[in-house]
Coordinates of C-alpha atoms in Angstrom, one line a residue:
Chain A
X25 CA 133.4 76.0 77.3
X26 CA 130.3 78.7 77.4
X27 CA 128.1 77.4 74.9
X28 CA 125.0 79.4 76.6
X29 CA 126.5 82.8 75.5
X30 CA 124.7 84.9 78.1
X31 CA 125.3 88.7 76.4
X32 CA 125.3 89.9 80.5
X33 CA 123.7 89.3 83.9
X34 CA 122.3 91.3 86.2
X35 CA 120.7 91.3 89.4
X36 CA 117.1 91.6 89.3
X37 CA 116.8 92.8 93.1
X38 CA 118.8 90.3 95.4
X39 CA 117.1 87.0 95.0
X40 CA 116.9 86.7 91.2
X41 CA 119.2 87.0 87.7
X42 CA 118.1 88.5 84.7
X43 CA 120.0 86.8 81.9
X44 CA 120.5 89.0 78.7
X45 CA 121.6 87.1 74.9
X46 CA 122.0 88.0 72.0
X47 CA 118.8 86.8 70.6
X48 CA 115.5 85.8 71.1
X49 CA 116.5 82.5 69.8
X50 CA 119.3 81.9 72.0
X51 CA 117.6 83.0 74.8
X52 CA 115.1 80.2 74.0
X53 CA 117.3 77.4 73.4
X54 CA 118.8 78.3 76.7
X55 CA 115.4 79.0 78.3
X56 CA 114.7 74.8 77.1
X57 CA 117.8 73.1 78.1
X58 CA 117.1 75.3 81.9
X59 CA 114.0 74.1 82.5
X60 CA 114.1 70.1 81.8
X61 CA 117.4 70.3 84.5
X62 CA 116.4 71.1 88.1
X63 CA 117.9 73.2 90.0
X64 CA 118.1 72.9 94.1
X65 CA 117.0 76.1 95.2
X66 CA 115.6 78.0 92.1
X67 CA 111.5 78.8 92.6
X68 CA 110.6 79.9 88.8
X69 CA 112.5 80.5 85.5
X70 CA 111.0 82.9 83.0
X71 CA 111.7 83.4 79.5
X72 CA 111.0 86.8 78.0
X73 CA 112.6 87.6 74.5
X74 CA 115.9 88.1 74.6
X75 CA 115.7 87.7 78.5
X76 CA 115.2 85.2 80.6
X77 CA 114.6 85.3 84.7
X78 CA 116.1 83.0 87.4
X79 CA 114.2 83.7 90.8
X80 CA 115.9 81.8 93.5
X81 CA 115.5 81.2 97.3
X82 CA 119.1 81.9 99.1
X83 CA 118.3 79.7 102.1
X84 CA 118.9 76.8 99.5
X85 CA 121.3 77.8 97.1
X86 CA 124.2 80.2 96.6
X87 CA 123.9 82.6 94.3
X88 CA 127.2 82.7 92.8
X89 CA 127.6 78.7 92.5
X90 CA 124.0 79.5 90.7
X91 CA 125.1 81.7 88.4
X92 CA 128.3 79.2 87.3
X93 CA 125.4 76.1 86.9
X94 CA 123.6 77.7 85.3
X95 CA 126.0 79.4 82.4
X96 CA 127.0 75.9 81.9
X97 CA 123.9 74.5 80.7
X98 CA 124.8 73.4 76.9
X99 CA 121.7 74.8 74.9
X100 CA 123.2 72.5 72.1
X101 CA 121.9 70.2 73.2
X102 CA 118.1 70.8 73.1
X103 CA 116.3 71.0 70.0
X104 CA 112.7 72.4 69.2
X105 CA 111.1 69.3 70.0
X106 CA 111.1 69.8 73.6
X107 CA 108.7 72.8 72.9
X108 CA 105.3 72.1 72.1
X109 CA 104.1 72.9 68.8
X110 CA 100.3 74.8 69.2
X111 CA 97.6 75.0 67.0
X112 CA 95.1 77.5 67.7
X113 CA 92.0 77.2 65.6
X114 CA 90.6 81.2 65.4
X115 CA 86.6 82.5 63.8
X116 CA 88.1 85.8 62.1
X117 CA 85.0 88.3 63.0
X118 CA 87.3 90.8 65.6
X119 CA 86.1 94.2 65.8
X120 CA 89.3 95.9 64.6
X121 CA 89.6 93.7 61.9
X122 CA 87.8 96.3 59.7
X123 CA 90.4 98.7 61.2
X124 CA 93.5 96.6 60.8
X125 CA 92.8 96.1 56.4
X126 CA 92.5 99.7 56.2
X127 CA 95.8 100.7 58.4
X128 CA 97.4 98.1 56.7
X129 CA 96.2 98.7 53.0
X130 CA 95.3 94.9 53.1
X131 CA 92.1 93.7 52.2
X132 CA 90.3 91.4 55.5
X133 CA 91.3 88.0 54.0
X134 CA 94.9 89.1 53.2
X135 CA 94.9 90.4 57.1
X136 CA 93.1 86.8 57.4
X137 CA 95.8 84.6 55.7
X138 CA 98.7 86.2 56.9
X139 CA 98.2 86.2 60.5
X140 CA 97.3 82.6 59.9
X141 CA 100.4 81.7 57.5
X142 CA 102.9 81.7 59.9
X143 CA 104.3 80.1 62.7
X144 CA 105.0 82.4 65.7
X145 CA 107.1 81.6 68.7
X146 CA 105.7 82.3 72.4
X147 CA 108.8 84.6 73.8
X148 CA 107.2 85.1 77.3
X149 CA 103.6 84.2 78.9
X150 CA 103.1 87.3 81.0
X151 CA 100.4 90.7 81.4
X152 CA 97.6 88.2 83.2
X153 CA 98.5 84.8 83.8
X154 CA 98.7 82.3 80.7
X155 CA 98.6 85.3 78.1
X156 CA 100.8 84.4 75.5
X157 CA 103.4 86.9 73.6
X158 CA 103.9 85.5 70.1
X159 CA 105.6 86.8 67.4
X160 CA 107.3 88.3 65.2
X161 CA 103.9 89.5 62.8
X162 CA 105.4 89.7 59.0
X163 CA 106.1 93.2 57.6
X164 CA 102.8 93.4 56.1
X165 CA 101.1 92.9 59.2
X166 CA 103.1 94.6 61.6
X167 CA 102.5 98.1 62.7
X168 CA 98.8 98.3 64.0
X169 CA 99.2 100.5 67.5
X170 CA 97.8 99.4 70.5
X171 CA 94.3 101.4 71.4
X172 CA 94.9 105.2 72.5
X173 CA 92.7 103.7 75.8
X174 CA 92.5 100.2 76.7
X175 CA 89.2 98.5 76.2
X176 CA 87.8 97.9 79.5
X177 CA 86.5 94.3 78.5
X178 CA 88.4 92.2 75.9
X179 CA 86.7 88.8 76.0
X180 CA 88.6 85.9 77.0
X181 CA 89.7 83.8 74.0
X182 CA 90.0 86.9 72.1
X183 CA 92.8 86.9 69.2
X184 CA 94.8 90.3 69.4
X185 CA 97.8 91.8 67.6
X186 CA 100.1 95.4 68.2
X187 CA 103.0 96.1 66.9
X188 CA 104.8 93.1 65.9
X189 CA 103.1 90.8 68.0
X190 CA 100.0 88.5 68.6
X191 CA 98.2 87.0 71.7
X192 CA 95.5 85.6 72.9
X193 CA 93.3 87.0 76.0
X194 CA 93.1 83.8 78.4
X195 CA 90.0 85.9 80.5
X196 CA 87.9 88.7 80.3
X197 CA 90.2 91.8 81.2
X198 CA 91.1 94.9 80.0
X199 CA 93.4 95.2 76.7
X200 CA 94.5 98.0 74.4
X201 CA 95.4 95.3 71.8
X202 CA 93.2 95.3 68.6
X203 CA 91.1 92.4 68.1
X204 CA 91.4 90.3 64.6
X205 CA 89.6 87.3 65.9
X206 CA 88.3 84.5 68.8
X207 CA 89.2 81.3 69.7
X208 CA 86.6 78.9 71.1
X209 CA 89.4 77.2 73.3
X210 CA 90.0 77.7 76.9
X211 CA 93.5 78.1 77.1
X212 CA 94.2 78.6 80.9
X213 CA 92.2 76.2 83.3
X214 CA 93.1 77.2 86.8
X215 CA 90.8 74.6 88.6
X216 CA 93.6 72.1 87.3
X217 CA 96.1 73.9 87.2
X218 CA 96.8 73.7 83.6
X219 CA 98.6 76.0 81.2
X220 CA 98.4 74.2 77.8
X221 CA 101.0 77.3 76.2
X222 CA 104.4 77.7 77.7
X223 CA 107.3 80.1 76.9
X224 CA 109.0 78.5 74.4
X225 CA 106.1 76.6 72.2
X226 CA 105.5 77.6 68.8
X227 CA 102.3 78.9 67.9
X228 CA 99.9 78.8 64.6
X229 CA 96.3 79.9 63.9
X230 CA 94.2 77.6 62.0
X231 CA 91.1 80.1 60.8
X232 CA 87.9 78.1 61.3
X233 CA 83.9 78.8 60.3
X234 CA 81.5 79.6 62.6
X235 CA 80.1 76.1 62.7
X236 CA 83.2 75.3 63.9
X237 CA 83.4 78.1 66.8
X238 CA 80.3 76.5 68.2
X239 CA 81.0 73.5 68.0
X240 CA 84.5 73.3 70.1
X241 CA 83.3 76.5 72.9
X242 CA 84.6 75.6 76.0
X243 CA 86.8 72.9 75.0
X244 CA 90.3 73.0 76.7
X245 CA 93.1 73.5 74.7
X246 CA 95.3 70.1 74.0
X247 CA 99.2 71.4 72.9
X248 CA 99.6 68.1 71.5
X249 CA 96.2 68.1 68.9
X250 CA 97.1 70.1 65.6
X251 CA 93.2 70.6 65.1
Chain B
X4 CA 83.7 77.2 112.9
X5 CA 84.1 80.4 110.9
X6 CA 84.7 84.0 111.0
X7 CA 82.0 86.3 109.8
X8 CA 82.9 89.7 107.9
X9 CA 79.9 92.5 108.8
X10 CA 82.5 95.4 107.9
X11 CA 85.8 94.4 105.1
X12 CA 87.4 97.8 105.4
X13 CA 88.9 99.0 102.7
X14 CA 91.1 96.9 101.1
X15 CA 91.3 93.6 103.2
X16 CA 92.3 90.4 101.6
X17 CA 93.4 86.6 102.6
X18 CA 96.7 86.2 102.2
X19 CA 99.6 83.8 102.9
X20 CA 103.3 83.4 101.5
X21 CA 101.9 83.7 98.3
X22 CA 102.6 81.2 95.5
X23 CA 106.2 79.8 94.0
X24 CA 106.8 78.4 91.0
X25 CA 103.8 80.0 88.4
X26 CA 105.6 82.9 87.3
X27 CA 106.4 81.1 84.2
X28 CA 102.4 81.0 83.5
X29 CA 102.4 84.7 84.0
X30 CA 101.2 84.3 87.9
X31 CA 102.5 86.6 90.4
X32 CA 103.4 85.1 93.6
X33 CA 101.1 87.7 95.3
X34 CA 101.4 86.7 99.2
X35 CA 101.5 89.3 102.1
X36 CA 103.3 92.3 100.9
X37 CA 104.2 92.6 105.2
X38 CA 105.7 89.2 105.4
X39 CA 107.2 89.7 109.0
X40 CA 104.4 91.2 110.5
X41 CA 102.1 88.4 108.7
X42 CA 104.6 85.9 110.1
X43 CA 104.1 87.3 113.4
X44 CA 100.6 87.5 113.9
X45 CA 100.6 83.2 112.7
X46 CA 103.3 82.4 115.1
X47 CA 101.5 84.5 118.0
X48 CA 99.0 81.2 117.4
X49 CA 101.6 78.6 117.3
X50 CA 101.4 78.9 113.4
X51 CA 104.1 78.7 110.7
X52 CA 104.2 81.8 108.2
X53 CA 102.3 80.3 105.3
X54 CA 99.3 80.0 107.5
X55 CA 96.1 82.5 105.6
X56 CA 95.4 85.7 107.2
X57 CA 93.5 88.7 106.6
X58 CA 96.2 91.5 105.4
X59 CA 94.3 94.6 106.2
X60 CA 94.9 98.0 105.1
X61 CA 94.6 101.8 106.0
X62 CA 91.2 100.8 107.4
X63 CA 90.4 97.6 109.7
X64 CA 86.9 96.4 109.8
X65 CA 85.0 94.2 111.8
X66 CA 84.4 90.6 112.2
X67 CA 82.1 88.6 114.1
X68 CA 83.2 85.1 115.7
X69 CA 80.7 82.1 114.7
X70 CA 82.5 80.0 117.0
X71 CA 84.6 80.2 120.2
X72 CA 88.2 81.4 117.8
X73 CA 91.6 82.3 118.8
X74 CA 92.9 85.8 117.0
X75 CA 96.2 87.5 116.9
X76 CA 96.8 90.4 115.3
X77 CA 100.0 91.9 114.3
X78 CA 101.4 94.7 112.0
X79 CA 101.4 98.3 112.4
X80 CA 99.6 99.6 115.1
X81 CA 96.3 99.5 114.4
X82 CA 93.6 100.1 116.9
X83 CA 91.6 97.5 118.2
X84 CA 88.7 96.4 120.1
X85 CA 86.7 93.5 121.2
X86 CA 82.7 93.7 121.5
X87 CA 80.5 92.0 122.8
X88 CA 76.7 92.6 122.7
X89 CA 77.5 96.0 121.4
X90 CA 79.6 96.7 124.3
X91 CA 83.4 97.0 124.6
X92 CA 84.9 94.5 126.9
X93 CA 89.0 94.8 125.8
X94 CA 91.4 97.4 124.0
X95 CA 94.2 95.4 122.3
X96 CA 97.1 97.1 120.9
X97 CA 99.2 94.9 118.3
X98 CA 100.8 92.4 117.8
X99 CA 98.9 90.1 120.3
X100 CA 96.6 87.0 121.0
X101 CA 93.0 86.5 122.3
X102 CA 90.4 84.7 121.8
X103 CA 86.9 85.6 120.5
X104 CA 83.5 83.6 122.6
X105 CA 80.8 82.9 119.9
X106 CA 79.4 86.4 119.1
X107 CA 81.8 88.3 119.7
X108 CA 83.3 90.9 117.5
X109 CA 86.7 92.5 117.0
X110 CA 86.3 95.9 115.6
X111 CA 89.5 97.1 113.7
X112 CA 90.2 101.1 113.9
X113 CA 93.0 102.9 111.5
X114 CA 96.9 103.3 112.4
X115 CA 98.5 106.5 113.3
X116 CA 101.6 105.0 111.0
X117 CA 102.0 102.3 108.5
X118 CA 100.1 100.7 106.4
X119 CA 98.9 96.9 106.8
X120 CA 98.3 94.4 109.9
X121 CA 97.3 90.7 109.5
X122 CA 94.5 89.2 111.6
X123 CA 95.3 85.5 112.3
X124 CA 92.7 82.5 113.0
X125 CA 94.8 79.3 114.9
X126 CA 95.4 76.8 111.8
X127 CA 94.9 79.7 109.4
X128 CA 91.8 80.5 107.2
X129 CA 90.7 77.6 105.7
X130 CA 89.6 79.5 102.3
X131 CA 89.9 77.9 98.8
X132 CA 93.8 76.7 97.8
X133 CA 94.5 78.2 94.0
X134 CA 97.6 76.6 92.4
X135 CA 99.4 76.4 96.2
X136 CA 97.9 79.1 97.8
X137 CA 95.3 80.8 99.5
X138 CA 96.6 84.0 98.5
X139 CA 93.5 86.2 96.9
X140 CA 93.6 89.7 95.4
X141 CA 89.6 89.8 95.7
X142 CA 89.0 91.8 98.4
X143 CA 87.1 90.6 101.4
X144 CA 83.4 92.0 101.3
X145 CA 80.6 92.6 104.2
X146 CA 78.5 88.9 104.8
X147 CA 81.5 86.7 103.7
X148 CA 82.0 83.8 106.1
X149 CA 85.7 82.9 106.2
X150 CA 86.0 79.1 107.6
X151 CA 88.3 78.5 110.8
X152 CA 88.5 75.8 113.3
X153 CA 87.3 76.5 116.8
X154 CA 90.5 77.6 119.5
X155 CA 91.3 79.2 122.1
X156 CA 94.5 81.2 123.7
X157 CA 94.9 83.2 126.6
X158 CA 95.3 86.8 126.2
X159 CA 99.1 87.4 124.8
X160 CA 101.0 90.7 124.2
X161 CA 103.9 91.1 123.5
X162 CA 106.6 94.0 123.3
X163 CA 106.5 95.1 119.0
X164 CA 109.7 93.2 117.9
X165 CA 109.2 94.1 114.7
X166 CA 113.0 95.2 114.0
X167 CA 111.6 97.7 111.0
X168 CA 113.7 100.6 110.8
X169 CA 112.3 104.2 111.8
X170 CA 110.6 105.4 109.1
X171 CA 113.6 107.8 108.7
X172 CA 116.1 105.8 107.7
X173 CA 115.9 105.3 103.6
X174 CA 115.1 102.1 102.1
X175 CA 118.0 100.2 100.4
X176 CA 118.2 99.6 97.0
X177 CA 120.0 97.9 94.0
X178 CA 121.2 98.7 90.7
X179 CA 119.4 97.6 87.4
X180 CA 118.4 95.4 85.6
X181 CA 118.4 98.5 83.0
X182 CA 121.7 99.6 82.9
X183 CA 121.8 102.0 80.4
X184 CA 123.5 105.8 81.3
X185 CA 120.0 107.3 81.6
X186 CA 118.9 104.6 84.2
X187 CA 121.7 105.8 86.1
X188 CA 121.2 108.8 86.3
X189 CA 117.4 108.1 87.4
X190 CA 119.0 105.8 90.0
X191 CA 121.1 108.6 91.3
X192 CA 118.2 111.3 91.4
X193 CA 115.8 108.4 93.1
X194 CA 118.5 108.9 95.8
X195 CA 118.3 112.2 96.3
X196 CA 115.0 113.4 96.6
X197 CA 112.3 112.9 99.3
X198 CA 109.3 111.4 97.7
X199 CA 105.8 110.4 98.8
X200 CA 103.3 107.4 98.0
X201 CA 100.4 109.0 96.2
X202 CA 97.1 108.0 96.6
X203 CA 96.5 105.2 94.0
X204 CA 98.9 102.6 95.9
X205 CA 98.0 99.5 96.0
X206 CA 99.3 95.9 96.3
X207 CA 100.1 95.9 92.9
X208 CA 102.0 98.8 93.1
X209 CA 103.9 102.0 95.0
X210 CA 103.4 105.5 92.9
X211 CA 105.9 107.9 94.3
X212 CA 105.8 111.5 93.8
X213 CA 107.8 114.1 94.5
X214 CA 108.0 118.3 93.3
X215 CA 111.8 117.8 92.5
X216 CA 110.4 114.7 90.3
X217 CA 110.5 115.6 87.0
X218 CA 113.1 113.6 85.6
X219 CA 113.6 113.7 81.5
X220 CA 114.0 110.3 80.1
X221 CA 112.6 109.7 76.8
X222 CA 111.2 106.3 77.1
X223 CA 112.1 103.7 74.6
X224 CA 108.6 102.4 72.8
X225 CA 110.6 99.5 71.5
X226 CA 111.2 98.2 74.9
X227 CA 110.6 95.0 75.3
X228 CA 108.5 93.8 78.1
X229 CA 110.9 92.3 80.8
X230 CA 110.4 89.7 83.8
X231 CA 109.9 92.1 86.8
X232 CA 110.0 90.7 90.7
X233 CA 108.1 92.5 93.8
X234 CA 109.9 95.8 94.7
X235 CA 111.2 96.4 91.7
X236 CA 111.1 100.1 90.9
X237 CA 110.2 101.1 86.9
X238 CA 110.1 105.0 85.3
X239 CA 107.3 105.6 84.3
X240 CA 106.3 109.7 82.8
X241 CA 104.2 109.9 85.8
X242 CA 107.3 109.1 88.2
X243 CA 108.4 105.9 89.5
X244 CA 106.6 102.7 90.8
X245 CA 107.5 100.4 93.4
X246 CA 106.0 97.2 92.8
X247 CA 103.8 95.0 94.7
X248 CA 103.6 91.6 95.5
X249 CA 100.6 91.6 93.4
X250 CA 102.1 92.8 90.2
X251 CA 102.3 91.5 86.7
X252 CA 105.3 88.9 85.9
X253 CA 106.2 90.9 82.9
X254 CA 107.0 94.7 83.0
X255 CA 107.5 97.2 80.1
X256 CA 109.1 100.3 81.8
X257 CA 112.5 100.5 82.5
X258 CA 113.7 98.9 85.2
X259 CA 116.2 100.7 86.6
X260 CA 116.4 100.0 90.7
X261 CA 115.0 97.2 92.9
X262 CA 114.4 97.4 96.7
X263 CA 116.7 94.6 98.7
X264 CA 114.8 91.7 99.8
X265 CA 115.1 92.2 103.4
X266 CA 113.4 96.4 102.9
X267 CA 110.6 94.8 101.2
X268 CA 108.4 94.8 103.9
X269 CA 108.9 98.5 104.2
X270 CA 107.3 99.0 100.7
X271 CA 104.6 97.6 102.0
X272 CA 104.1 99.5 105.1
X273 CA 104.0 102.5 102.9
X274 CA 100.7 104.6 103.4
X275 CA 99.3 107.2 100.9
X276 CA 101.3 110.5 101.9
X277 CA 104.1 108.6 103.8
X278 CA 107.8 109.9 102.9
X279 CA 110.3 107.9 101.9
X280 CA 114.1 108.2 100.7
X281 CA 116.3 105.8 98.9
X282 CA 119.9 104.4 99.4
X283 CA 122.1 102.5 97.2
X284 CA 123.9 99.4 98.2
X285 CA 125.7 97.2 96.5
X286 CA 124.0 93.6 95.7
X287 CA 126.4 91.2 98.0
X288 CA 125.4 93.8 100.6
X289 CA 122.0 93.6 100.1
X290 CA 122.2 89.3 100.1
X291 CA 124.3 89.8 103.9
X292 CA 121.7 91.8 104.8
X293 CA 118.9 89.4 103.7
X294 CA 120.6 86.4 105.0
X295 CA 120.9 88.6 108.8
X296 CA 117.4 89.1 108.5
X297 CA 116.2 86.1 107.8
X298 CA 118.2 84.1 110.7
X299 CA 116.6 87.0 113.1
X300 CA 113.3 86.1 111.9
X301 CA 113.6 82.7 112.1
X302 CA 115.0 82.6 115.5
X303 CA 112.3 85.1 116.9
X304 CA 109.6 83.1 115.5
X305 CA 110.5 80.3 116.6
X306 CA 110.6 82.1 120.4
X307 CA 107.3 83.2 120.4
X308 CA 105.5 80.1 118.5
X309 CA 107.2 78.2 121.2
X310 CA 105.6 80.0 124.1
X311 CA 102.1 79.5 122.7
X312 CA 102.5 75.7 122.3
X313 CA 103.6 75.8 126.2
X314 CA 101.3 78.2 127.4
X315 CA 98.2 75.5 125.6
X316 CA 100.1 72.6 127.3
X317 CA 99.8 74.5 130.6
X318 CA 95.6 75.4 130.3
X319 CA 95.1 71.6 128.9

């Protein structure tokens, strides 16, 4: 029995599947169960949303025996547990904060509170490497637009939100999202090859003082600390 | 034991295969976007196709041998020449092998066609590894000193087998993975107009342009961002893109076409004003075609890495 209810599947050129469902949630579940099996033959698996990408090498595996593994993965059988759970600790002083109360009709600590009351789920790590998509923002903080013009500098750690989504700049790089706050937390070290925040994780900020920003600069990111 | 850069050209980076197995962190496998010609130029040296190379495009450069190294060079046909004390002792046309005495220079021209060639070291650059690979979109600048064992080769050419169709013939492409009725409609117009890489190409991407162009497709802003793979070919309101091998993981505009695996290389060998047409095939097609090409490649690899390691026995 399909229990992975893949909504379609498509080619995504010739040596990859793009795997549609129904939901964000599905497509995580799924996106879980994949990636603690291995699969002889498939080089990455990426979860995006609703989507999630299969890139495989054809010198190693058929494609259509593939295709019939992988829709009979049982995402039953995986719980939230095999994600990690991240806490982000964040100093509120962003430049479009100022910006984001007044679009919003919020004062800054409402904007404050709710982007830290919630816990978001990562749907896809993607734009530079280790950026983080999280979401869905609540109603009354969803709706800021991106910048007309990206910034030609966001600052790494950076804590951004547009639309209905949040993220975090890993580096210094451009970024038309608006700013609402900083992390003192590395959260990509490359010289190790560590990503602490996978597709998949669930995601919360913690807003901290500035004591507190200084303190913890430059410390690496631990998924499994809740501080 | 090194190779010194006194001119980068324009847009010369070291790259091998590129990296597997990050796109999940949002890292794009990057890698030579000319894999066959990459291949080529490390198998002229005895080397297998991951080895690090200099991709090189539109414009060459010049490098300056610190030791006595053995160079191949393959790709499109570049113009080349070997220096030494200001004076030019060889003219090399690619793909081939020499070798480089201490002080001596190989000064890399532009191409009449195409786009990239790869300049080999025996072993392969020996530059920093970054989650698998040497692969590097910072681009090489003048005073750099790239680290290579000492080697030598006798002077190779060899006839171009690069089995890249003429220029003519369209590249092939794929359906989806956006499958709505206004992606295939853009799929069908991609097919039949001319269109020509604009200026702003890159390794990240392909821009094409074309008069007939204009194509109305209101844009969905709701989209949400998708996984994307090398050659896959997104609308955009300024026309479409081709993507690179050094493009983002994640995409946000339609897309509605992808490039088969095996005319891949093609994209790469794309040059600002280059023409270019587009065919459809279907998907099983396109993985025949890709398993064809790979076996070719493999088997002619294999041919000319073969005579190197004979032709060293031989001079030992």
């Amino acid at each position: 029995m399909n229990s992975s209810r893949f909504a379609n599947v498509s080619p995504l050129g010739d040596r990859a599947f793009l795997i549609r469902f129904e939901d964000e949630d599905r497509a995580r579940l799924w996106y879980l169960a994949a990636r603690r099996r291995s699969f002889i033959g498939v080089d990455d698996l990426v979860l995006a949303y609703r989507s999630a990408a299969v890139y495989f090498n054809p010198d190693r595996v058929d494609p259509d025996a593939l295709l019939i593994d992988l829709e009979s993965i049982d995402a039953r059988a995986v719980h939230d547990h095999s994600a990690a759970a991240i806490v982000l600790p964040v100093l509120y002083d962003g430049v479009d904060l100022p910006f984001a109360a007044e679009r919003l009709g919020l004062s800054i600590n409402d904007v404050i509170n709710e982007h830290a009351s919630r816990v978001y789920h990562v749907f896809a790590i993607g734009f530079q490497p280790g950026f983080p998509y999280a979401g869905y923002l609540s109603e009354r903080l969803a709706g800021i637009p991106r910048l007309e013009s990206p910034r030609t500098r966001t600052p790494a750690g950076s804590v951004a939100v547009a639309g209905r989504q949040t993220g975090v700049y890993p580096n210094d790089s451009p970024g038309g999202w608006r700013i609402l706050g900083r992390t003192p937390l590395r959260i990509v070290d490359f010289d190790r090859e560590f990503f602490p925040i996978r597709a998949g994780d669930s995601l919360r900020f913690r807003s901290i003082d500035r004591d507190e920003f200084e303190r913890r600069e430059g410390e690496l990111l631990d998924p499994h600390s809740n501080k | 034991m090194s190779l010194f850069v006194v001119e980068p050209g324009i847009r010369s980076t070291i790259q091998d295969l590129g990296r597997t197995g990050y796109r999940a962190f949002g890292v794009p496998p990057g890698g030579a976007f000319d894999r066959e010609s990459h291949a080529l130029a490390a198998a002229l040296l005895g080397d297998d196709s991951n080895s690090a190379c200099i991709e090189i495009a539109l414009l060459g450069g010049c490098f300056e041998a610190l030791d006595p190294t053995a160079i191949a060079l393959a790709g499109a046909p570049f113009q080349a020449r070997i220096e030494r004390g200001g004076v030019v002792i060889k003219e090399l046309h690619p793909p081939f092998a020499t070798s480089l005495a201490s002080g001596d220079r190989i000064r890399i021209g532009g191409t009449p066609s195409g786009c990239r060639c790869y300049l080999a070291v025996a072993g392969g650059f020996q530059t920093r590894i970054i989650l698998g690979s040497r692969s590097s979109e910072k681009p090489l600048a003048s005073g750099d000193i790239l680290p290579a064992r000492s080697s030598f080769t006798i002077t190779r050419y060899m006839r171009s087998p690069i089995s890249h169709a003429s220029p003519d013939k369209p590249i092939r492409i794929v359906e989806g993975p956006a499958d709505d009725p206004a992606a295939r409609s853009v799929l069908k117009r991609l097919c039949e107009i001319e269109w020509t890489a604009s200026l702003d190409s890159d390794r990240v991407g392909v821009r094409l342009q074309s008069e007939q162009g204009d194509i109305d497709w209101d844009e969905d802003p709701e989209r949400p961002s998708a996984p994307v793979a090398p050659g896959a070919i997104q609308w955009t309101k300024k026309g479409p893109i081709v993507l690179g091998v050094a493009a983002g993981t994640m995409g946000g505009y339609a897309h509605f076409a992808h490039v088969i695996n095996a005319d891949l290389d093609r994209v790469g060998g794309l040059a600002p004003g280059d023409r270019v047409r587009f065919e459809r095939i279907e998907c099983g097609e396109a993985r025949r075609i890709d398993r064809e090409r790979s076996r070719e490649r493999i088997s002619l690899l294999k041919r000319v890495s073969a005579t190197y390691q004979s032709i060293n026995h031989e001079t030992d």
